[in-house]
Amino acid sequence: MLRPGAVTARIGGVKQELLGFNGSWPGPELRARQGDEMRIRVENGLQDGALVHWHGLRVPNRMDGVNVLTQDVIPPGRSFDYRFDLPDAGTYWYHSHYISYDQVSRGLFGPLIIDERQKPDVDRDITVQLFDMLVDADGVYDEDTGPEQFTAAGRLGNVAMALASSDGVTVGERVRLRLINPSIDRVYDLRIDGLDGRIVALDGMPLEAPRAAPGIVLAPGQRCDLIGDVTGDIVFRDADAPDLGRIASSGQRPRRATAIPALVPNPMPRPNGREARATVVMQGGAGGSAHAGFGTWALNDVSGLPRKPLLNVRRGTTARITLRNDTAFDHVMHLHGHHFRELSADGAPGDYRDGTLVGAGEARDILCVLDNPGDWMLHCHMLSHQADGMATWLRVG
Ligand code: C2O
Ligand code: CU
């Protein structure tokens, strides 16, 4: 069971009232095994509505946790039973999908780890959530949400943390680090000291071959799995912030002689020949163009969920979607219920992802086999931008 509700937590040394699940801030790590069925009752202990979205999991549409498109908001005191199969292994997370810029920023999120049927050979498996929070002069969660929060780069925190599931490692041991960015708006440009490692998966999906990791860009919602050998204290640094946190090292054991292993790929759908095309133009924000609808941000001239879907296709259709950023800010576009491939400028298919970062003034094509029937959201995962209109949806029949 997951019970969202009020919790007391200590952030930056200051005790305060926030939100969490099952009395814990943030929510507890949920773990299951690939191929299993997940059954989870969400019992709403908030004074407000609740919804839980299983970010990155390819679940049936009515289990996706999105109001308007897939289910009604769970009222206070009521519950909803989520139930779905787990075809994919990897690093995922769950979070509130109701007034999420507010509820997630207060702590309604947690890791969701699906173990491989055959786990890679590592000594330790550590989850690290990179989270930031905006606090006032007293160090207490800042309730103020001025218009600037929504119109520019979002609400960036002034307290940064690396919430790790382990506080110690041994030099020489092989560890798997599962990085998750549940921050509402912040993009990290990470450097990791103390680990001689490689990237083995992005957004839960294994890479064909482990890849060197000089720097890791992690936008809101994105995940990155690394496997590596510990060489000292593991320190997480952001290009434009001081240390985010560290995992202390001690002792010494001999390093493995084996190379970093690749993970077993997840079963991905294949194109069936039917194709569709669409373009999403990101608009608005400070200094941006005008458009219809309620908010600052727009996609294809509409702010907020449009009445008609961006695409309405039959199951199995391969969609090529151009994401064009005509704004002065970066955006990370997240698609529900599927993973897509990023395409390089020459059209070559790259990594599988469920969120892709498109820089200001840039464009990227993605390719997705839409094999999961239902109505699926496609939105900016900078949650302040989503709240202010940057969302659309796809219908798969
Ligand atoms: Cu992580 Cu629409 O959400
Ligand atoms: Cu955005």
mmCIF file of C-alpha atoms and ligand atoms in Angstrom:
data_model
loop_
_atom_site.group_PDB
_atom_site.id
_atom_site.type_symbol
_atom_site.label_atom_id
_atom_site.label_comp_id
_atom_site.label_asym_id
_atom_site.label_seq_id
_atom_site.Cartn_x
_atom_site.Cartn_y
_atom_site.Cartn_z
ATOM 1 C CA MET A 1 0.000 0.000 0.000
ATOM 2 C CA LEU A 2 1.027 3.575 -0.624
ATOM 3 C CA ARG A 3 -0.503 6.252 1.543
ATOM 4 C CA PRO A 4 0.263 9.833 0.558
ATOM 5 C CA GLY A 5 -0.032 12.186 3.505
ATOM 6 C CA ALA A 6 1.613 14.850 5.649
ATOM 7 C CA VAL A 7 5.027 13.994 7.093
ATOM 8 C CA THR A 8 7.582 15.792 9.200
ATOM 9 C CA ALA A 9 11.025 15.819 7.622
ATOM 10 C CA ARG A 10 14.358 17.470 8.299
ATOM 11 C CA ILE A 11 15.647 19.391 5.268
ATOM 12 C CA GLY A 12 18.931 21.270 5.509
ATOM 13 C CA GLY A 13 18.778 20.747 9.288
ATOM 14 C CA VAL A 14 15.316 22.310 9.646
ATOM 15 C CA LYS A 15 12.355 20.238 10.805
ATOM 16 C CA GLN A 16 9.242 20.963 8.745
ATOM 17 C CA GLU A 17 5.887 19.782 7.483
ATOM 18 C CA LEU A 18 6.060 18.261 4.011
ATOM 19 C CA LEU A 19 4.353 15.459 2.096
ATOM 20 C CA GLY A 20 5.391 11.841 1.737
ATOM 21 C CA PHE A 21 4.173 8.265 1.400
ATOM 22 C CA ASN A 22 3.637 5.852 4.310
ATOM 23 C CA GLY A 23 5.044 8.428 6.728
ATOM 24 C CA SER A 24 8.344 8.641 4.870
ATOM 25 C CA TRP A 25 9.955 11.608 3.090
ATOM 26 C CA PRO A 26 10.301 11.136 0.209
ATOM 27 C CA GLY A 27 8.318 7.923 -0.495
ATOM 28 C CA PRO A 28 9.817 4.479 0.156
ATOM 29 C CA GLU A 29 11.689 2.612 -2.558
ATOM 30 C CA LEU A 30 9.364 0.119 -4.251
ATOM 31 C CA ARG A 31 10.955 -2.993 -5.718
ATOM 32 C CA ALA A 32 9.626 -5.794 -7.849
ATOM 33 C CA ARG A 33 10.901 -8.361 -10.326
ATOM 34 C CA GLN A 34 10.654 -8.227 -14.115
ATOM 35 C CA GLY A 35 7.773 -10.400 -15.302
ATOM 36 C CA ASP A 36 5.854 -10.073 -12.032
ATOM 37 C CA GLU A 37 2.537 -8.343 -11.528
ATOM 38 C CA MET A 38 2.446 -5.252 -9.367
ATOM 39 C CA ARG A 39 -0.598 -4.615 -7.187
ATOM 40 C CA ILE A 40 -0.663 -1.483 -5.144
ATOM 41 C CA ARG A 41 -3.480 0.249 -3.314
ATOM 42 C CA VAL A 42 -3.102 4.022 -3.088
ATOM 43 C CA GLU A 43 -5.055 5.294 -0.091
ATOM 44 C CA ASN A 44 -5.329 9.047 -0.055
ATOM 45 C CA GLY A 45 -4.303 10.490 3.307
ATOM 46 C CA LEU A 46 -3.963 14.030 1.939
ATOM 47 C CA GLN A 47 -6.390 16.937 2.468
ATOM 48 C CA ASP A 48 -6.317 17.245 -1.316
ATOM 49 C CA GLY A 49 -6.725 14.999 -4.354
ATOM 50 C CA ALA A 50 -4.172 12.304 -5.144
ATOM 51 C CA LEU A 51 -2.976 10.370 -8.191
ATOM 52 C CA VAL A 52 0.129 8.254 -8.680
ATOM 53 C CA HIS A 53 1.956 7.916 -12.002
ATOM 54 C CA TRP A 54 4.489 5.108 -12.574
ATOM 55 C CA HIS A 55 7.021 7.083 -14.561
ATOM 56 C CA GLY A 56 8.584 5.111 -17.428
ATOM 57 C CA LEU A 57 6.628 1.891 -16.921
ATOM 58 C CA ARG A 58 4.626 0.656 -19.886
ATOM 59 C CA VAL A 59 1.390 0.102 -17.985
ATOM 60 C CA PRO A 60 -2.181 -0.288 -19.280
ATOM 61 C CA ASN A 61 -3.699 3.135 -19.900
ATOM 62 C CA ARG A 62 -6.204 3.062 -17.034
ATOM 63 C CA MET A 63 -3.304 2.444 -14.588
ATOM 64 C CA ASP A 64 -1.314 5.488 -15.758
ATOM 65 C CA GLY A 65 -2.518 7.883 -13.043
ATOM 66 C CA VAL A 66 -3.428 10.882 -15.186
ATOM 67 C CA ASN A 67 -6.613 12.830 -14.483
ATOM 68 C CA VAL A 68 -8.843 13.792 -17.408
ATOM 69 C CA LEU A 69 -7.113 11.225 -19.668
ATOM 70 C CA THR A 70 -7.050 7.975 -17.656
ATOM 71 C CA GLN A 71 -8.807 8.259 -14.290
ATOM 72 C CA ASP A 72 -10.544 10.525 -11.806
ATOM 73 C CA VAL A 73 -8.595 12.135 -9.007
ATOM 74 C CA ILE A 74 -8.712 10.028 -5.805
ATOM 75 C CA PRO A 75 -10.563 12.158 -3.211
ATOM 76 C CA PRO A 76 -9.258 12.462 0.380
ATOM 77 C CA GLY A 77 -9.942 9.295 2.366
ATOM 78 C CA ARG A 78 -10.613 7.166 -0.726
ATOM 79 C CA SER A 79 -8.402 4.634 -2.458
ATOM 80 C CA PHE A 80 -7.611 3.255 -5.897
ATOM 81 C CA ASP A 81 -6.121 -0.142 -6.754
ATOM 82 C CA TYR A 82 -3.328 -0.015 -9.296
ATOM 83 C CA ARG A 83 -2.469 -3.311 -10.928
ATOM 84 C CA PHE A 84 -0.172 -3.966 -13.891
ATOM 85 C CA ASP A 85 2.413 -6.366 -15.333
ATOM 86 C CA LEU A 86 6.108 -5.524 -15.402
ATOM 87 C CA PRO A 87 7.558 -6.362 -18.838
ATOM 88 C CA ASP A 88 10.671 -4.211 -18.354
ATOM 89 C CA ALA A 89 13.497 -4.261 -15.842
ATOM 90 C CA GLY A 90 15.216 -1.027 -14.875
ATOM 91 C CA THR A 91 15.194 2.162 -12.859
ATOM 92 C CA TYR A 92 11.856 3.974 -12.729
ATOM 93 C CA TRP A 93 10.099 6.187 -10.215
ATOM 94 C CA TYR A 94 6.618 7.011 -9.043
ATOM 95 C CA HIS A 95 5.196 10.410 -8.268
ATOM 96 C CA SER A 96 2.075 12.456 -7.796
ATOM 97 C CA HIS A 97 0.454 13.426 -11.088
ATOM 98 C CA TYR A 98 -2.013 15.825 -9.504
ATOM 99 C CA ILE A 99 -0.917 19.467 -9.159
ATOM 100 C CA SER A 100 2.425 17.791 -9.473
ATOM 101 C CA TYR A 101 4.625 20.912 -9.492
ATOM 102 C CA ASP A 102 3.425 21.430 -5.927
ATOM 103 C CA GLN A 103 2.938 17.871 -4.634
ATOM 104 C CA VAL A 104 6.205 16.522 -6.069
ATOM 105 C CA SER A 105 8.153 19.535 -4.796
ATOM 106 C CA ARG A 106 6.885 18.712 -1.269
ATOM 107 C CA GLY A 107 7.975 15.080 -1.467
ATOM 108 C CA LEU A 108 5.351 12.951 -3.215
ATOM 109 C CA PHE A 109 7.792 10.796 -5.162
ATOM 110 C CA GLY A 110 9.974 7.703 -4.706
ATOM 111 C CA PRO A 111 12.130 5.184 -6.597
ATOM 112 C CA LEU A 112 10.552 2.220 -8.360
ATOM 113 C CA ILE A 113 13.116 -0.465 -9.153
ATOM 114 C CA ILE A 114 12.378 -3.478 -11.329
ATOM 115 C CA ASP A 115 15.068 -6.120 -10.925
ATOM 116 C CA GLU A 116 16.278 -8.119 -13.912
ATOM 117 C CA ARG A 117 15.415 -11.812 -13.924
ATOM 118 C CA GLN A 118 19.160 -12.279 -14.006
ATOM 119 C CA LYS A 119 20.868 -9.497 -12.081
ATOM 120 C CA PRO A 120 24.274 -8.184 -13.165
ATOM 121 C CA ASP A 121 27.254 -9.109 -10.992
ATOM 122 C CA VAL A 122 27.667 -6.209 -8.534
ATOM 123 C CA ASP A 123 28.372 -5.990 -4.795
ATOM 124 C CA ARG A 124 25.953 -3.179 -4.113
ATOM 125 C CA ASP A 125 22.949 -1.595 -5.777
ATOM 126 C CA ILE A 126 22.429 2.027 -4.730
ATOM 127 C CA THR A 127 19.607 4.392 -5.654
ATOM 128 C CA VAL A 128 20.454 8.107 -5.698
ATOM 129 C CA GLN A 129 17.729 10.723 -6.104
ATOM 130 C CA LEU A 130 18.971 14.190 -7.004
ATOM 131 C CA PHE A 131 16.487 16.621 -5.593
ATOM 132 C CA ASP A 132 16.366 20.335 -4.940
ATOM 133 C CA MET A 133 13.991 22.386 -2.821
ATOM 134 C CA LEU A 134 13.325 26.086 -2.491
ATOM 135 C CA VAL A 135 13.393 27.214 1.140
ATOM 136 C CA ASP A 136 12.877 30.636 2.726
ATOM 137 C CA ALA A 137 15.243 32.553 5.028
ATOM 138 C CA ASP A 138 14.263 30.253 7.931
ATOM 139 C CA GLY A 139 15.100 27.161 5.889
ATOM 140 C CA VAL A 140 11.422 26.204 5.570
ATOM 141 C CA TYR A 141 9.762 25.098 2.299
ATOM 142 C CA ASP A 142 8.887 28.255 0.374
ATOM 143 C CA GLU A 143 5.156 28.376 -0.368
ATOM 144 C CA ASP A 144 5.423 31.452 -2.577
ATOM 145 C CA THR A 145 4.929 30.756 -6.240
ATOM 146 C CA GLY A 146 5.426 33.966 -8.169
ATOM 147 C CA PRO A 147 4.780 34.145 -11.909
ATOM 148 C CA GLU A 148 8.545 33.915 -12.565
ATOM 149 C CA GLN A 149 8.401 30.323 -11.341
ATOM 150 C CA PHE A 150 6.295 29.431 -14.323
ATOM 151 C CA THR A 151 7.521 31.676 -17.118
ATOM 152 C CA ALA A 152 11.275 31.059 -17.063
ATOM 153 C CA ALA A 153 13.515 28.141 -16.049
ATOM 154 C CA GLY A 154 11.075 27.007 -13.360
ATOM 155 C CA ARG A 155 11.299 26.896 -9.597
ATOM 156 C CA LEU A 156 14.908 26.053 -8.884
ATOM 157 C CA GLY A 157 15.762 25.075 -5.330
ATOM 158 C CA ASN A 158 18.358 26.626 -3.070
ATOM 159 C CA VAL A 159 18.922 23.373 -1.160
ATOM 160 C CA ALA A 160 20.305 20.494 -3.226
ATOM 161 C CA MET A 161 20.538 16.893 -2.100
ATOM 162 C CA ALA A 162 21.679 13.497 -3.286
ATOM 163 C CA LEU A 163 19.346 11.116 -1.460
ATOM 164 C CA ALA A 164 21.229 7.802 -1.504
ATOM 165 C CA SER A 165 19.912 4.425 -0.341
ATOM 166 C CA SER A 166 23.328 3.554 1.120
ATOM 167 C CA ASP A 167 25.728 5.635 3.162
ATOM 168 C CA GLY A 168 28.866 3.598 2.697
ATOM 169 C CA VAL A 169 30.900 1.747 0.083
ATOM 170 C CA THR A 170 34.168 -0.194 0.130
ATOM 171 C CA VAL A 171 37.020 0.805 -2.136
ATOM 172 C CA GLY A 172 37.413 -1.794 -4.884
ATOM 173 C CA GLU A 173 33.858 -3.083 -4.846
ATOM 174 C CA ARG A 174 31.652 -2.984 -7.916
ATOM 175 C CA VAL A 175 28.490 -0.946 -7.514
ATOM 176 C CA ARG A 176 25.443 -0.115 -9.559
ATOM 177 C CA LEU A 177 24.285 3.473 -9.153
ATOM 178 C CA ARG A 178 20.732 4.264 -10.151
ATOM 179 C CA LEU A 179 20.457 8.022 -10.601
ATOM 180 C CA ILE A 180 16.975 9.544 -10.656
ATOM 181 C CA ASN A 181 16.066 13.213 -11.078
ATOM 182 C CA PRO A 182 12.725 13.871 -9.329
ATOM 183 C CA SER A 183 13.447 17.630 -9.084
ATOM 184 C CA ILE A 184 10.575 19.597 -10.510
ATOM 185 C CA ASP A 185 12.581 21.857 -12.828
ATOM 186 C CA ARG A 186 16.352 21.461 -12.381
ATOM 187 C CA VAL A 187 18.623 19.929 -15.033
ATOM 188 C CA TYR A 188 21.823 18.486 -13.550
ATOM 189 C CA ASP A 189 25.152 18.430 -15.341
ATOM 190 C CA LEU A 190 26.785 15.793 -13.188
ATOM 191 C CA ARG A 191 30.334 14.815 -12.440
ATOM 192 C CA ILE A 192 30.876 11.787 -10.248
ATOM 193 C CA ASP A 193 34.153 11.295 -8.386
ATOM 194 C CA GLY A 194 35.250 8.039 -6.784
ATOM 195 C CA LEU A 195 33.785 5.680 -9.362
ATOM 196 C CA ASP A 196 35.507 4.167 -12.374
ATOM 197 C CA GLY A 197 32.284 3.435 -14.162
ATOM 198 C CA ARG A 198 30.215 3.301 -17.327
ATOM 199 C CA ILE A 199 26.632 4.120 -18.205
ATOM 200 C CA VAL A 200 24.647 0.909 -18.695
ATOM 201 C CA ALA A 201 21.080 2.243 -19.016
ATOM 202 C CA LEU A 202 19.148 5.475 -19.628
ATOM 203 C CA ASP A 203 15.541 5.931 -18.500
ATOM 204 C CA GLY A 204 15.519 2.270 -17.461
ATOM 205 C CA MET A 205 16.476 0.961 -20.889
ATOM 206 C CA PRO A 206 19.823 -0.874 -21.265
ATOM 207 C CA LEU A 207 22.380 0.525 -23.714
ATOM 208 C CA GLU A 208 23.699 -1.926 -26.289
ATOM 209 C CA ALA A 209 27.181 -1.462 -24.843
ATOM 210 C CA PRO A 210 28.345 0.303 -21.664
ATOM 211 C CA ARG A 211 29.369 3.889 -22.382
ATOM 212 C CA ALA A 212 31.957 6.210 -20.845
ATOM 213 C CA ALA A 213 30.510 8.868 -18.567
ATOM 214 C CA PRO A 214 32.631 12.010 -18.431
ATOM 215 C CA GLY A 215 29.543 14.050 -17.604
ATOM 216 C CA ILE A 216 25.888 13.109 -17.234
ATOM 217 C CA VAL A 217 23.063 15.482 -18.108
ATOM 218 C CA LEU A 218 19.979 14.503 -16.144
ATOM 219 C CA ALA A 219 16.796 16.480 -16.812
ATOM 220 C CA PRO A 220 13.669 16.260 -14.623
ATOM 221 C CA GLY A 221 12.219 12.728 -14.736
ATOM 222 C CA GLN A 222 15.275 11.165 -16.374
ATOM 223 C CA ARG A 223 17.294 8.262 -14.983
ATOM 224 C CA CYS A 224 20.791 6.951 -15.584
ATOM 225 C CA ASP A 225 22.268 3.630 -14.405
ATOM 226 C CA LEU A 226 26.001 3.265 -13.958
ATOM 227 C CA ILE A 227 28.087 0.246 -13.044
ATOM 228 C CA GLY A 228 31.609 0.861 -11.838
ATOM 229 C CA ASP A 229 34.371 0.107 -9.370
ATOM 230 C CA VAL A 230 34.763 2.302 -6.298
ATOM 231 C CA THR A 231 38.037 4.244 -6.102
ATOM 232 C CA GLY A 232 37.223 6.522 -3.145
ATOM 233 C CA ASP A 233 34.356 8.552 -1.669
ATOM 234 C CA ILE A 234 31.642 8.812 -4.311
ATOM 235 C CA VAL A 235 30.956 12.527 -4.713
ATOM 236 C CA PHE A 236 28.154 13.985 -6.813
ATOM 237 C CA ARG A 237 28.882 17.436 -8.217
ATOM 238 C CA ASP A 238 26.820 19.673 -10.406
ATOM 239 C CA ALA A 239 28.500 21.996 -12.899
ATOM 240 C CA ASP A 240 26.828 25.057 -11.397
ATOM 241 C CA ALA A 241 26.355 24.104 -7.743
ATOM 242 C CA PRO A 242 28.595 22.911 -4.935
ATOM 243 C CA ASP A 243 28.654 19.229 -3.939
ATOM 244 C CA LEU A 244 25.237 17.628 -4.025
ATOM 245 C CA GLY A 245 26.269 14.889 -1.641
ATOM 246 C CA ARG A 246 28.593 11.966 -1.117
ATOM 247 C CA ILE A 247 28.746 8.303 -0.206
ATOM 248 C CA ALA A 248 31.709 7.692 2.097
ATOM 249 C CA SER A 249 34.190 4.940 1.298
ATOM 250 C CA SER A 250 36.208 2.776 3.661
ATOM 251 C CA GLY A 251 38.362 -0.358 3.606
ATOM 252 C CA GLN A 252 39.721 -1.962 0.506
ATOM 253 C CA ARG A 253 39.056 -5.076 -1.486
ATOM 254 C CA PRO A 254 40.577 -6.284 -4.757
ATOM 255 C CA ARG A 255 38.883 -4.969 -7.888
ATOM 256 C CA ARG A 256 37.261 -7.361 -10.300
ATOM 257 C CA ALA A 257 39.266 -8.210 -13.401
ATOM 258 C CA THR A 258 36.104 -8.424 -15.546
ATOM 259 C CA ALA A 259 34.822 -5.621 -17.794
ATOM 260 C CA ILE A 260 31.650 -3.690 -16.929
ATOM 261 C CA PRO A 261 28.773 -5.889 -18.145
ATOM 262 C CA ALA A 262 25.977 -4.793 -20.490
ATOM 263 C CA LEU A 263 22.422 -5.305 -19.206
ATOM 264 C CA VAL A 264 19.984 -7.639 -20.956
ATOM 265 C CA PRO A 265 17.723 -5.562 -23.271
ATOM 266 C CA ASN A 266 14.016 -5.207 -22.487
ATOM 267 C CA PRO A 267 11.489 -6.597 -25.012
ATOM 268 C CA MET A 268 10.765 -3.617 -27.293
ATOM 269 C CA PRO A 269 8.017 -3.495 -29.946
ATOM 270 C CA ARG A 270 8.972 -3.649 -33.625
ATOM 271 C CA PRO A 271 7.606 -1.351 -36.355
ATOM 272 C CA ASN A 272 4.830 -2.993 -38.433
ATOM 273 C CA GLY A 273 5.017 -0.750 -41.500
ATOM 274 C CA ARG A 274 2.266 1.743 -40.591
ATOM 275 C CA GLU A 275 3.763 5.183 -40.161
ATOM 276 C CA ALA A 276 2.667 8.613 -38.970
ATOM 277 C CA ARG A 277 4.282 11.980 -38.606
ATOM 278 C CA ALA A 278 3.737 14.931 -36.310
ATOM 279 C CA THR A 279 5.459 18.098 -35.225
ATOM 280 C CA VAL A 280 5.350 19.663 -31.781
ATOM 281 C CA VAL A 281 6.419 23.302 -31.633
ATOM 282 C CA MET A 282 7.234 24.527 -28.119
ATOM 283 C CA GLN A 283 6.212 28.125 -27.657
ATOM 284 C CA GLY A 284 5.794 30.877 -25.084
ATOM 285 C CA GLY A 285 7.561 31.631 -21.835
ATOM 286 C CA ALA A 286 9.276 34.895 -20.931
ATOM 287 C CA GLY A 287 9.956 36.840 -24.119
ATOM 288 C CA GLY A 288 8.084 34.230 -26.160
ATOM 289 C CA SER A 289 5.160 34.349 -28.559
ATOM 290 C CA ALA A 290 1.469 34.715 -27.723
ATOM 291 C CA HIS A 291 -1.018 31.841 -28.048
ATOM 292 C CA ALA A 292 -4.456 30.624 -27.069
ATOM 293 C CA GLY A 293 -5.357 28.946 -23.776
ATOM 294 C CA PHE A 294 -4.707 29.480 -20.115
ATOM 295 C CA GLY A 295 -0.977 29.541 -19.537
ATOM 296 C CA THR A 296 2.438 30.894 -20.368
ATOM 297 C CA TRP A 297 3.579 27.916 -22.405
ATOM 298 C CA ALA A 298 2.073 26.333 -25.481
ATOM 299 C CA LEU A 299 2.527 23.442 -27.873
ATOM 300 C CA ASN A 300 1.365 24.084 -31.446
ATOM 301 C CA ASP A 301 -0.399 27.335 -30.435
ATOM 302 C CA VAL A 302 -2.454 25.779 -27.636
ATOM 303 C CA SER A 303 -1.730 26.174 -23.938
ATOM 304 C CA GLY A 304 -3.045 23.288 -21.829
ATOM 305 C CA LEU A 305 -4.366 19.916 -23.008
ATOM 306 C CA PRO A 306 -5.951 20.427 -26.438
ATOM 307 C CA ARG A 307 -9.381 18.961 -27.181
ATOM 308 C CA LYS A 308 -7.967 16.912 -30.045
ATOM 309 C CA PRO A 309 -4.919 14.638 -29.735
ATOM 310 C CA LEU A 310 -1.653 15.443 -31.475
ATOM 311 C CA LEU A 311 -1.905 12.035 -33.160
ATOM 312 C CA ASN A 312 -4.747 9.549 -33.449
ATOM 313 C CA VAL A 313 -3.338 6.266 -34.753
ATOM 314 C CA ARG A 314 -3.946 2.550 -34.833
ATOM 315 C CA ARG A 315 -2.024 0.357 -32.449
ATOM 316 C CA GLY A 316 1.428 -0.541 -33.778
ATOM 317 C CA THR A 317 1.906 2.632 -35.824
ATOM 318 C CA THR A 318 5.433 3.986 -35.859
ATOM 319 C CA ALA A 319 5.315 7.728 -35.226
ATOM 320 C CA ARG A 320 8.106 10.082 -36.070
ATOM 321 C CA ILE A 321 7.642 13.231 -34.035
ATOM 322 C CA THR A 322 9.677 16.402 -34.501
ATOM 323 C CA LEU A 323 10.100 18.317 -31.239
ATOM 324 C CA ARG A 324 10.984 21.919 -32.071
ATOM 325 C CA ASN A 325 11.882 24.302 -29.289
ATOM 326 C CA ASP A 326 11.052 27.870 -30.344
ATOM 327 C CA THR A 327 11.460 29.236 -26.812
ATOM 328 C CA ALA A 328 14.364 30.775 -24.929
ATOM 329 C CA PHE A 329 14.464 27.909 -22.378
ATOM 330 C CA ASP A 330 15.257 24.186 -22.356
ATOM 331 C CA HIS A 331 12.447 21.632 -22.123
ATOM 332 C CA VAL A 332 12.363 17.908 -21.406
ATOM 333 C CA MET A 333 9.509 16.210 -23.239
ATOM 334 C CA HIS A 334 8.145 13.065 -21.564
ATOM 335 C CA LEU A 335 5.851 10.529 -23.259
ATOM 336 C CA HIS A 336 3.644 8.260 -21.173
ATOM 337 C CA GLY A 337 3.168 4.517 -21.722
ATOM 338 C CA HIS A 338 6.021 4.057 -24.208
ATOM 339 C CA HIS A 339 9.712 4.424 -24.799
ATOM 340 C CA PHE A 340 10.877 6.154 -27.967
ATOM 341 C CA ARG A 341 14.225 6.407 -29.708
ATOM 342 C CA GLU A 342 16.052 9.688 -30.097
ATOM 343 C CA LEU A 343 17.085 10.194 -33.718
ATOM 344 C CA SER A 344 20.363 11.818 -34.644
ATOM 345 C CA ALA A 345 20.453 14.633 -37.230
ATOM 346 C CA ASP A 346 20.998 12.077 -40.037
ATOM 347 C CA GLY A 347 18.013 10.013 -38.840
ATOM 348 C CA ALA A 348 19.957 7.203 -37.178
ATOM 349 C CA PRO A 349 18.087 5.695 -34.224
ATOM 350 C CA GLY A 350 19.804 6.300 -30.894
ATOM 351 C CA ASP A 351 18.977 5.577 -27.268
ATOM 352 C CA TYR A 352 15.598 4.500 -25.968
ATOM 353 C CA ARG A 353 14.189 7.134 -23.633
ATOM 354 C CA ASP A 354 10.950 8.250 -22.070
ATOM 355 C CA GLY A 355 12.074 11.858 -21.758
ATOM 356 C CA THR A 356 14.273 13.886 -24.092
ATOM 357 C CA LEU A 357 15.890 17.235 -23.383
ATOM 358 C CA VAL A 358 15.570 19.766 -26.218
ATOM 359 C CA GLY A 359 17.712 22.861 -25.765
ATOM 360 C CA ALA A 360 16.470 26.418 -26.405
ATOM 361 C CA GLY A 361 16.214 26.998 -30.164
ATOM 362 C CA GLU A 362 16.949 23.348 -30.981
ATOM 363 C CA ALA A 363 14.939 20.498 -32.476
ATOM 364 C CA ARG A 364 15.012 16.713 -32.210
ATOM 365 C CA ASP A 365 13.103 13.910 -33.875
ATOM 366 C CA ILE A 366 11.939 10.900 -31.924
ATOM 367 C CA LEU A 367 10.664 7.575 -33.256
ATOM 368 C CA CYS A 368 8.114 5.585 -31.316
ATOM 369 C CA VAL A 369 6.231 2.367 -31.991
ATOM 370 C CA LEU A 370 2.854 3.243 -30.469
ATOM 371 C CA ASP A 371 1.759 -0.234 -29.389
ATOM 372 C CA ASN A 372 0.049 0.590 -26.092
ATOM 373 C CA PRO A 373 -3.640 1.438 -26.582
ATOM 374 C CA GLY A 374 -5.133 4.456 -24.844
ATOM 375 C CA ASP A 375 -4.739 8.191 -24.368
ATOM 376 C CA TRP A 376 -1.185 9.153 -23.455
ATOM 377 C CA MET A 377 0.200 12.420 -22.252
ATOM 378 C CA LEU A 378 3.217 14.074 -23.879
ATOM 379 C CA HIS A 379 4.405 16.988 -21.758
ATOM 380 C CA CYS A 380 7.334 18.966 -20.512
ATOM 381 C CA HIS A 381 8.594 17.351 -17.291
ATOM 382 C CA MET A 382 9.705 20.674 -15.939
ATOM 383 C CA LEU A 383 6.615 20.532 -13.799
ATOM 384 C CA SER A 384 6.242 24.309 -13.575
ATOM 385 C CA HIS A 385 6.051 24.379 -17.373
ATOM 386 C CA GLN A 386 3.575 21.496 -17.482
ATOM 387 C CA ALA A 387 1.407 23.294 -14.914
ATOM 388 C CA ASP A 388 1.416 26.368 -17.097
ATOM 389 C CA GLY A 389 0.274 24.734 -20.286
ATOM 390 C CA MET A 390 3.050 22.663 -21.837
ATOM 391 C CA ALA A 391 1.148 19.444 -22.476
ATOM 392 C CA THR A 392 -0.549 17.519 -25.246
ATOM 393 C CA TRP A 393 -1.682 13.918 -25.786
ATOM 394 C CA LEU A 394 -1.752 11.024 -28.248
ATOM 395 C CA ARG A 395 -4.530 8.524 -28.909
ATOM 396 C CA VAL A 396 -3.588 4.950 -29.768
ATOM 397 C CA GLY A 397 -6.615 2.923 -30.874
HETATM 398 CU CU1 C2O B 1 6.677 11.785 -14.592
HETATM 399 CU CU2 C2O B 1 3.404 12.936 -16.798
HETATM 400 O O1 C2O B 1 5.011 12.364 -15.638
HETATM 401 CU CU CU B 2 9.569 23.001 -20.207
#
